[in-house]
Tab-separated table of C-alpha atoms and ligand atoms in Angstrom:
chain	number	residue	atom	x	y	z
A	890	MET	CA	1.406	13.096	-7.134
A	891	LYS	CA	2.073	13.865	-10.774
A	892	VAL	CA	1.670	11.842	-13.954
A	893	ASN	CA	3.209	13.611	-16.953
A	894	GLY	CA	2.999	16.914	-15.107
A	895	THR	CA	-0.668	16.568	-14.059
A	896	HIS	CA	-1.553	16.063	-10.411
A	897	TYR	CA	-3.540	12.904	-9.723
A	898	ARG	CA	-4.839	11.091	-6.736
A	899	SER	CA	-5.090	7.322	-7.205
A	900	LEU	CA	-8.894	7.661	-7.023
A	901	TRP	CA	-11.227	10.614	-7.307
A	902	TRP	CA	-14.917	11.408	-7.300
A	903	ASP	CA	-16.348	12.554	-10.619
A	904	THR	CA	-19.091	15.019	-9.731
A	905	THR	CA	-20.591	14.981	-13.241
A	906	ALA	CA	-20.888	11.206	-13.470
A	907	GLU	CA	-21.458	10.959	-9.705
A	908	ALA	CA	-19.141	7.990	-9.693
A	909	LEU	CA	-15.682	6.950	-8.543
A	910	GLN	CA	-12.788	6.998	-11.005
A	911	ILE	CA	-9.760	4.795	-10.424
A	912	ILE	CA	-6.445	4.246	-12.138
A	913	ASP	CA	-6.558	0.654	-13.386
A	914	GLN	CA	-3.178	-0.491	-12.074
A	915	ARG	CA	-3.155	-3.776	-13.983
A	916	TRP	CA	-1.752	-1.961	-16.997
A	917	LEU	CA	0.868	0.165	-15.296
A	918	PRO	CA	3.652	1.007	-15.911
A	919	HIS	CA	2.947	0.506	-19.618
A	920	ASP	CA	-0.452	2.103	-20.002
A	921	PHE	CA	-2.307	4.703	-17.914
A	922	ARG	CA	-5.983	3.741	-17.967
A	923	VAL	CA	-8.781	5.242	-15.910
A	924	GLN	CA	-11.915	3.276	-15.043
A	925	GLN	CA	-15.255	4.378	-13.628
A	926	LEU	CA	-16.815	2.115	-10.997
A	927	ASP	CA	-20.606	2.082	-11.409
A	928	THR	CA	-21.800	-1.066	-9.661
A	929	LEU	CA	-20.926	-2.989	-6.528
A	930	ALA	CA	-19.658	-5.747	-8.827
A	931	ASP	CA	-17.245	-3.181	-10.327
A	932	PHE	CA	-15.908	-2.384	-6.851
A	933	ASP	CA	-15.626	-6.071	-6.020
A	934	ALA	CA	-13.705	-6.838	-9.225
A	935	ALA	CA	-11.481	-3.762	-8.891
A	936	ILE	CA	-10.209	-4.973	-5.502
A	937	VAL	CA	-10.061	-8.718	-6.280
A	938	GLU	CA	-8.245	-8.229	-9.597
A	939	MET	CA	-5.907	-5.607	-8.132
A	940	ARG	CA	-7.007	-2.807	-10.425
A	941	VAL	CA	-6.703	-0.951	-7.131
A	942	ARG	CA	-4.215	-2.374	-4.690
A	943	GLY	CA	-2.146	-1.420	-1.645
A	944	ALA	CA	-3.723	-1.522	1.797
A	945	PRO	CA	-4.723	2.161	2.196
A	946	LEU	CA	-6.144	2.419	-1.313
A	947	ILE	CA	-8.152	-0.772	-0.862
A	948	GLY	CA	-9.656	0.772	2.276
A	949	ALA	CA	-10.545	4.066	0.585
A	950	THR	CA	-12.052	2.243	-2.403
A	951	ALA	CA	-14.184	0.118	-0.090
A	952	ALA	CA	-15.478	3.288	1.590
A	953	TYR	CA	-16.681	4.540	-1.804
A	954	GLY	CA	-18.191	1.098	-2.384
A	955	MET	CA	-20.230	1.580	0.796
A	956	ALA	CA	-21.258	5.011	-0.500
A	957	LEU	CA	-22.572	3.401	-3.673
A	958	ALA	CA	-24.358	0.732	-1.638
A	959	ALA	CA	-25.972	3.437	0.503
A	960	ARG	CA	-27.313	5.043	-2.664
A	961	LEU	CA	-28.598	1.795	-4.180
A	962	ASP	CA	-30.085	0.222	-1.061
A	963	PRO	CA	-29.620	2.197	2.166
A	964	THR	CA	-31.507	-0.292	4.366
A	965	ASP	CA	-29.679	-2.209	7.102
A	966	ASP	CA	-29.854	-5.338	4.943
A	967	GLY	CA	-28.455	-3.482	1.933
A	968	LEU	CA	-25.509	-2.075	3.864
A	969	ASN	CA	-24.774	-5.360	5.615
A	970	ALA	CA	-24.776	-7.215	2.300
A	971	ALA	CA	-22.394	-4.673	0.733
A	972	TRP	CA	-20.131	-4.897	3.817
A	973	ALA	CA	-19.985	-8.702	3.458
A	974	GLN	CA	-19.397	-8.645	-0.298
A	975	LEU	CA	-16.573	-6.103	-0.130
A	976	ASN	CA	-15.028	-7.627	2.997
A	977	ALA	CA	-14.616	-10.926	1.130
A	978	THR	CA	-12.555	-9.389	-1.687
A	979	ARG	CA	-9.085	-9.629	-0.119
A	980	PRO	CA	-8.220	-11.137	3.277
A	981	THR	CA	-4.897	-9.678	4.422
A	982	ALA	CA	-4.905	-5.871	4.277
A	983	ILE	CA	-6.745	-4.742	7.403
A	984	ASN	CA	-7.562	-1.314	5.970
A	985	LEU	CA	-10.372	-2.991	4.042
A	986	ARG	CA	-12.225	-4.112	7.154
A	987	TRP	CA	-11.266	-0.945	9.017
A	988	ALA	CA	-12.944	1.222	6.360
A	989	LEU	CA	-15.975	-1.038	6.017
A	990	ASP	CA	-16.513	-1.168	9.781
A	991	ARG	CA	-16.112	2.578	10.091
A	992	CYS	CA	-18.676	3.216	7.349
A	993	ARG	CA	-21.207	0.722	8.636
A	994	ALA	CA	-20.913	1.923	12.226
A	995	ALA	CA	-21.460	5.531	11.124
A	996	LEU	CA	-24.384	4.784	8.798
A	997	LEU	CA	-26.574	2.266	10.611
A	998	PRO	CA	-27.649	4.665	13.402
A	999	LEU	CA	-28.811	7.260	10.818
A	1000	PRO	CA	-32.314	7.496	9.335
A	1001	VAL	CA	-32.392	5.529	6.083
A	1002	ASP	CA	-32.941	8.573	3.881
A	1003	ALA	CA	-29.877	10.337	5.352
A	1004	ARG	CA	-27.465	7.483	4.699
A	1005	ALA	CA	-26.504	8.041	1.055
A	1006	SER	CA	-25.204	11.589	1.489
A	1007	ALA	CA	-23.530	10.730	4.813
A	1008	ALA	CA	-21.800	7.722	3.238
A	1009	LEU	CA	-20.363	9.776	0.392
A	1010	ALA	CA	-19.157	12.472	2.794
A	1011	LEU	CA	-17.498	9.795	4.921
A	1012	ALA	CA	-15.766	8.228	1.906
A	1013	HIS	CA	-14.352	11.661	0.995
A	1014	GLU	CA	-13.246	12.090	4.619
A	1015	ILE	CA	-11.469	8.719	4.648
A	1016	ALA	CA	-9.688	9.546	1.378
A	1017	ASP	CA	-8.601	12.987	2.603
A	1018	GLU	CA	-7.449	11.572	5.925
A	1019	ASP	CA	-5.295	9.046	4.107
A	1020	VAL	CA	-3.532	11.831	2.224
A	1021	GLU	CA	-2.828	13.729	5.432
A	1022	ILE	CA	-1.619	10.614	7.290
A	1023	ASN	CA	0.834	9.815	4.517
A	1024	ARG	CA	2.052	13.401	4.312
A	1025	ARG	CA	2.901	13.253	8.021
A	1026	ILE	CA	4.610	9.873	7.660
A	1027	GLY	CA	6.708	11.566	5.001
A	1028	GLU	CA	7.718	14.348	7.377
A	1029	TYR	CA	8.781	11.928	10.118
A	1030	GLY	CA	10.569	9.674	7.634
A	1031	LEU	CA	12.339	12.688	6.164
A	1032	GLN	CA	14.071	13.209	9.505
A	1033	LEU	CA	15.471	9.661	9.364
A	1034	ILE	CA	16.816	10.253	5.880
A	1035	ARG	CA	18.223	13.636	6.936
A	1036	ASP	CA	20.090	11.949	9.802
A	1037	VAL	CA	21.713	9.450	7.434
A	1038	ALA	CA	22.522	12.188	4.917
A	1039	ALA	CA	24.232	14.247	7.634
A	1040	LYS	CA	26.844	11.488	8.038
A	1041	LYS	CA	27.671	11.409	4.335
A	1042	SER	CA	29.895	13.614	2.286
A	1043	ASP	CA	28.221	16.302	0.191
A	1044	GLY	CA	26.281	14.981	-2.779
A	1045	GLU	CA	26.582	11.331	-1.735
A	1046	PRO	CA	23.087	9.835	-1.943
A	1047	VAL	CA	21.235	8.103	0.876
A	1048	ARG	CA	20.575	4.614	-0.493
A	1049	ILE	CA	17.180	3.234	0.426
A	1050	LEU	CA	15.877	-0.217	-0.401
A	1051	THR	CA	12.146	-0.782	-0.758
A	1052	HIS	CA	9.953	-3.722	-1.684
A	1053	CYS	CA	6.599	-3.899	-3.465
A	1054	ASN	CA	4.759	-0.660	-4.144
A	1055	ALA	CA	3.928	1.308	-1.018
A	1056	GLY	CA	3.765	4.397	-3.190
A	1057	TRP	CA	1.208	7.065	-3.973
A	1058	ILE	CA	-0.817	4.698	-6.138
A	1059	ALA	CA	-1.056	2.225	-3.232
A	1060	THR	CA	-2.619	4.983	-1.142
A	1061	VAL	CA	-4.778	7.970	-2.077
A	1062	ASP	CA	-1.657	10.138	-2.384
A	1063	TRP	CA	1.995	10.371	-1.256
A	1064	GLY	CA	2.367	6.663	-0.457
A	1065	THR	CA	3.600	5.362	2.865
A	1066	ALA	CA	7.147	4.054	2.276
A	1067	THR	CA	7.653	6.469	-0.624
A	1068	SER	CA	6.411	9.557	1.196
A	1069	PRO	CA	9.728	10.057	3.052
A	1070	MET	CA	11.506	9.605	-0.285
A	1071	TYR	CA	9.393	12.283	-1.993
A	1072	HIS	CA	9.856	14.597	0.972
A	1073	ALA	CA	13.635	14.033	0.988
A	1074	HIS	CA	13.887	14.603	-2.749
A	1075	ASP	CA	11.835	17.796	-2.489
A	1076	ALA	CA	14.074	18.942	0.386
A	1077	GLY	CA	17.102	18.603	-1.892
A	1078	ILE	CA	18.601	15.546	-0.159
A	1079	PRO	CA	20.188	13.238	-2.746
A	1080	ILE	CA	18.708	9.741	-2.526
A	1081	HIS	CA	18.943	6.569	-4.564
A	1082	VAL	CA	16.277	3.897	-4.248
A	1083	TRP	CA	16.857	0.187	-4.785
A	1084	VAL	CA	13.495	-1.070	-6.035
A	1085	GLY	CA	12.899	-4.813	-5.609
A	1086	GLU	CA	10.915	-6.205	-8.544
A	1087	THR	CA	8.441	-7.992	-6.216
A	1088	ARG	CA	7.562	-11.177	-7.999
A	1089	PRO	CA	5.039	-12.369	-8.969
A	1090	ARG	CA	3.084	-9.183	-9.747
A	1091	ASN	CA	6.149	-6.962	-10.100
A	1092	GLN	CA	4.771	-4.077	-8.078
A	1093	GLY	CA	8.371	-2.812	-8.061
A	1094	ALA	CA	7.739	-1.704	-11.638
A	1095	LEU	CA	4.967	0.553	-10.291
A	1096	THR	CA	7.401	2.013	-7.762
A	1097	ALA	CA	9.967	2.564	-10.529
A	1098	TRP	CA	7.275	4.303	-12.615
A	1099	GLU	CA	6.378	6.574	-9.700
A	1100	LEU	CA	9.947	7.441	-8.744
A	1101	GLY	CA	10.929	8.009	-12.369
A	1102	GLY	CA	7.967	10.334	-12.777
A	1103	HIS	CA	9.335	12.461	-9.950
A	1104	GLY	CA	12.938	12.444	-11.033
A	1105	ILE	CA	14.131	10.263	-8.149
A	1106	SER	CA	17.219	8.205	-8.895
A	1107	HIS	CA	16.475	4.478	-8.632
A	1108	THR	CA	17.534	1.046	-9.829
A	1109	TYR	CA	15.186	-1.898	-10.388
A	1110	VAL	CA	16.737	-5.066	-8.946
A	1111	THR	CA	15.676	-8.678	-8.603
A	1112	ASP	CA	14.083	-9.630	-5.313
A	1113	ASN	CA	17.079	-11.787	-4.519
A	1114	ALA	CA	19.556	-8.917	-4.870
A	1115	GLY	CA	18.605	-7.247	-1.583
A	1116	GLY	CA	20.803	-9.390	0.679
A	1117	HIS	CA	23.776	-9.061	-1.627
A	1118	LEU	CA	23.447	-5.270	-1.773
A	1119	MET	CA	23.256	-5.025	2.009
A	1120	GLN	CA	26.253	-7.330	2.462
A	1121	HIS	CA	28.306	-5.019	0.252
A	1122	GLY	CA	27.349	-1.847	2.114
A	1123	GLU	CA	25.145	-0.539	-0.690
A	1124	VAL	CA	22.028	0.052	1.444
A	1125	ASP	CA	21.758	2.683	4.195
A	1126	LEU	CA	18.118	2.135	5.084
A	1127	VAL	CA	15.220	-0.140	4.252
A	1128	ILE	CA	11.746	1.418	4.200
A	1129	ILE	CA	8.735	-0.704	3.333
A	1130	GLY	CA	4.959	-0.533	3.728
A	1131	THR	CA	2.566	-2.870	5.498
A	1132	ASP	CA	-0.822	-4.482	4.974
A	1133	ARG	CA	-1.458	-5.269	8.613
A	1134	THR	CA	0.635	-4.639	11.708
A	1135	THR	CA	-0.234	-6.256	15.000
A	1136	ARG	CA	-0.525	-4.564	18.393
A	1137	GLN	CA	2.968	-5.886	19.246
A	1138	GLY	CA	4.457	-4.552	16.017
A	1139	ASP	CA	4.696	-7.683	13.847
A	1140	VAL	CA	4.498	-6.518	10.248
A	1141	CYS	CA	2.641	-8.294	7.480
A	1142	ASN	CA	3.615	-7.076	4.026
A	1143	LYS	CA	4.162	-8.321	0.489
A	1144	ILE	CA	5.781	-11.738	0.174
A	1145	GLY	CA	9.558	-11.445	0.409
A	1146	THR	CA	9.584	-8.690	3.022
A	1147	TYR	CA	10.627	-11.143	5.754
A	1148	LEU	CA	13.739	-12.186	3.821
A	1149	LYS	CA	14.713	-8.528	3.392
A	1150	ALA	CA	14.312	-8.013	7.136
A	1151	LEU	CA	16.515	-11.042	7.916
A	1152	ALA	CA	19.203	-9.754	5.587
A	1153	ALA	CA	18.943	-6.282	7.105
A	1154	LYS	CA	19.355	-7.671	10.632
A	1155	ASP	CA	22.363	-9.747	9.608
A	1156	ASN	CA	24.009	-6.720	8.043
A	1157	GLY	CA	23.097	-4.071	10.610
A	1158	VAL	CA	20.956	-2.120	8.140
A	1159	PRO	CA	18.068	-0.184	9.777
A	1160	PHE	CA	14.723	-1.663	8.711
A	1161	TYR	CA	11.792	0.770	8.976
A	1162	VAL	CA	8.121	0.249	8.261
A	1163	ALA	CA	5.875	3.136	7.169
A	1164	LEU	CA	2.678	2.487	9.090
A	1165	PRO	CA	-0.528	4.519	8.818
A	1166	SER	CA	-2.638	3.867	11.931
A	1167	PRO	CA	-5.591	2.317	10.007
A	1168	THR	CA	-3.159	-0.507	9.127
A	1169	ILE	CA	-2.767	-1.503	12.781
A	1170	ASP	CA	-4.931	-4.456	13.756
A	1171	TRP	CA	-5.365	-3.923	17.488
A	1172	THR	CA	-7.214	-7.251	17.803
A	1173	VAL	CA	-4.185	-9.299	16.777
A	1174	THR	CA	-0.943	-9.845	18.700
A	1175	ASP	CA	1.127	-12.551	16.998
A	1176	GLY	CA	1.327	-11.875	13.286
A	1177	VAL	CA	2.710	-15.243	12.176
A	1178	SER	CA	-0.062	-17.298	13.738
A	1179	GLU	CA	-2.967	-14.858	13.528
A	1180	ILE	CA	-2.864	-12.929	10.241
A	1181	PRO	CA	-4.608	-14.636	7.291
A	1182	ILE	CA	-2.269	-14.793	4.297
A	1183	GLU	CA	-3.906	-14.432	0.900
A	1184	GLU	CA	-3.171	-17.297	-1.481
A	1185	ARG	CA	-3.582	-15.961	-5.018
A	1186	ASN	CA	-3.986	-17.628	-8.384
A	1187	PRO	CA	-0.875	-19.688	-9.327
A	1188	ARG	CA	-1.099	-18.237	-12.834
A	1189	GLU	CA	0.443	-15.074	-11.395
A	1190	VAL	CA	3.578	-17.149	-10.704
A	1191	THR	CA	3.659	-19.353	-13.782
A	1192	HIS	CA	3.028	-16.431	-16.148
A	1193	VAL	CA	4.566	-12.971	-16.412
A	1194	GLN	CA	2.915	-9.896	-17.886
A	1195	GLY	CA	4.873	-7.300	-19.797
A	1196	ALA	CA	5.048	-4.934	-22.745
A	1197	LEU	CA	5.470	-6.652	-26.110
A	1198	ASP	CA	7.588	-5.461	-29.021
A	1199	ASP	CA	4.405	-4.688	-30.992
A	1200	GLY	CA	3.326	-2.183	-28.312
A	1201	GLY	CA	0.704	-4.436	-26.744
A	1202	ILE	CA	0.684	-5.880	-23.242
A	1203	GLY	CA	0.841	-9.667	-23.046
A	1204	LEU	CA	1.438	-12.694	-20.858
A	1205	ALA	CA	4.298	-15.162	-21.199
A	1206	GLN	CA	4.468	-18.547	-19.492
A	1207	VAL	CA	7.747	-19.120	-17.632
A	1208	THR	CA	7.196	-22.675	-16.339
A	1209	PRO	CA	6.833	-25.998	-18.134
A	1210	GLN	CA	3.249	-26.887	-18.982
A	1211	GLY	CA	1.573	-28.455	-15.964
A	1212	THR	CA	4.060	-27.295	-13.308
A	1213	PRO	CA	2.043	-26.362	-10.219
A	1214	GLY	CA	2.570	-22.849	-8.858
A	1215	GLY	CA	2.162	-21.667	-5.258
A	1216	ASN	CA	1.355	-18.048	-4.566
A	1217	PRO	CA	1.257	-16.859	-0.925
A	1218	ALA	CA	0.942	-13.102	-1.411
A	1219	PHE	CA	2.196	-11.836	1.963
A	1220	ASP	CA	4.501	-12.779	4.799
A	1221	VAL	CA	5.035	-11.657	8.365
A	1222	THR	CA	8.154	-9.994	9.715
A	1223	PRO	CA	8.360	-10.462	13.504
A	1224	ASN	CA	8.849	-7.237	15.489
A	1225	ARG	CA	12.379	-8.246	16.594
A	1226	LEU	CA	13.563	-7.623	13.027
A	1227	VAL	CA	11.987	-4.163	12.737
A	1228	THR	CA	14.040	-1.114	13.748
A	1229	GLY	CA	11.066	1.233	13.959
A	1230	LEU	CA	7.559	2.087	12.798
A	1231	ILE	CA	7.053	5.431	11.041
A	1232	THR	CA	3.504	6.514	11.841
A	1233	GLU	CA	1.589	9.761	11.385
A	1234	ARG	CA	2.191	10.477	15.080
A	1235	GLY	CA	5.926	9.867	15.039
A	1236	ILE	CA	8.400	6.997	15.006
A	1237	CYS	CA	8.201	4.260	17.626
A	1238	ASP	CA	9.664	0.874	18.470
A	1239	ALA	CA	7.960	-2.106	16.907
A	1240	SER	CA	6.538	-3.273	20.217
A	1241	SER	CA	3.368	-3.137	22.293
A	1242	ASN	CA	4.896	-0.353	24.379
A	1243	GLY	CA	6.041	1.600	21.353
A	1244	LEU	CA	2.610	1.560	19.717
A	1245	ALA	CA	0.838	2.184	23.026
A	1246	THR	CA	2.939	5.303	23.592
A	1247	LEU	CA	1.801	6.805	20.281
A	1248	PHE	CA	-1.781	5.494	20.357
A	1249	PRO	CA	-2.726	5.401	24.061
A	1250	GLU	CA	-6.454	5.592	23.253
A	1251	MET	CA	-6.282	2.192	21.501
A	1252	VAL	CA	-4.967	0.112	24.399
B	927	MRU	O1	-0.966	-7.185	-3.147
B	927	MRU	P1	-0.778	-5.705	-3.045
B	927	MRU	O2	-0.111	-5.110	-4.231
B	927	MRU	O3	-2.085	-5.008	-2.690
B	927	MRU	O4	0.195	-5.525	-1.802
B	927	MRU	C1	0.621	-4.242	-1.449
B	927	MRU	C2	1.640	-4.221	-0.395
B	927	MRU	O5	2.050	-5.247	0.109
B	927	MRU	C3	2.091	-2.888	0.114
B	927	MRU	O6	3.420	-2.923	0.512
B	927	MRU	C4	1.218	-2.497	1.317
B	927	MRU	O7	-0.138	-2.581	1.002
B	927	MRU	C5	1.512	-1.123	1.784
B	927	MRU	S1	0.855	0.073	0.639
B	927	MRU	C6	1.065	1.627	1.257
């Protein structure tokens, strides 16, 4: 998608430097900084510190990390060590392990001297596939938005609530939850997006930056406003992303998603999840008991980052000195609260049968 009129992907391969370039998301929306990842430690830090973030982008970045590893040490030991190092960076988004497993399984059977070029080609393939998956999710999601728009009077916007950033910078391009929004906007359907701030890291500000950059009408609201807005008939549709969805359709996503789903159920608001297939964990059934939830540094809760009056970016402490913070980064929304899953193969029920119908080869 575009930043100040220039098309960007959230990561790209620099053929001159022969290295991966990323957008360092820690500084968005205030500053657009690009970083080159040269070492495995750079890849590790980029994922752990959320310079790159969002399940699909974490997966694509890890694939390029395996490509670097295959250049530095293409032996079985070298690849296995890189797999283990990158796999330990973040525990919840399954796309990380999906990409690492896919790379390792493709590379180990090859002769050692063929691995580096094959690994880079595979990383490019994974990145390109992600773009295509999200484009298709956008087309299927567009139909949902069209259906809501058809029941409205001319010019009245479809009001969509989203949480966190499941946008183009959380993927390689398009985003998952935002892809239907971009498609609807481009199709001339008026939409308005309620963007939840998403404490503690305020990924909603990234979503606001993206939507603003594409001229999509939106309002940034506190996380706690979602229920109130739904109660007052201000939300037609919820669309969110996911970090891991189980084979029965339980959805793990950014902390606070579950509360939005409860409010949506109570108010009869359709609650959809944009789900690229690499985010399905076919080995897991019950999300609440089986998905590991990342516990992040409490400083993310006790301190808030923002733009300062002097133009810099700084941290402010919001709690009294010494107050302990707790920071579970994700929660699980049980399938009974999910209206449907928007995948690259179509929209299905959040259930074992629904997913099996679209992905019969996986069951
Ligand atoms: O901790 P983050 O910012 O990596 O969490 C991101 C989310 O929870 C997104 O909603 C999810 O990864 C879907 S991104 C298309």
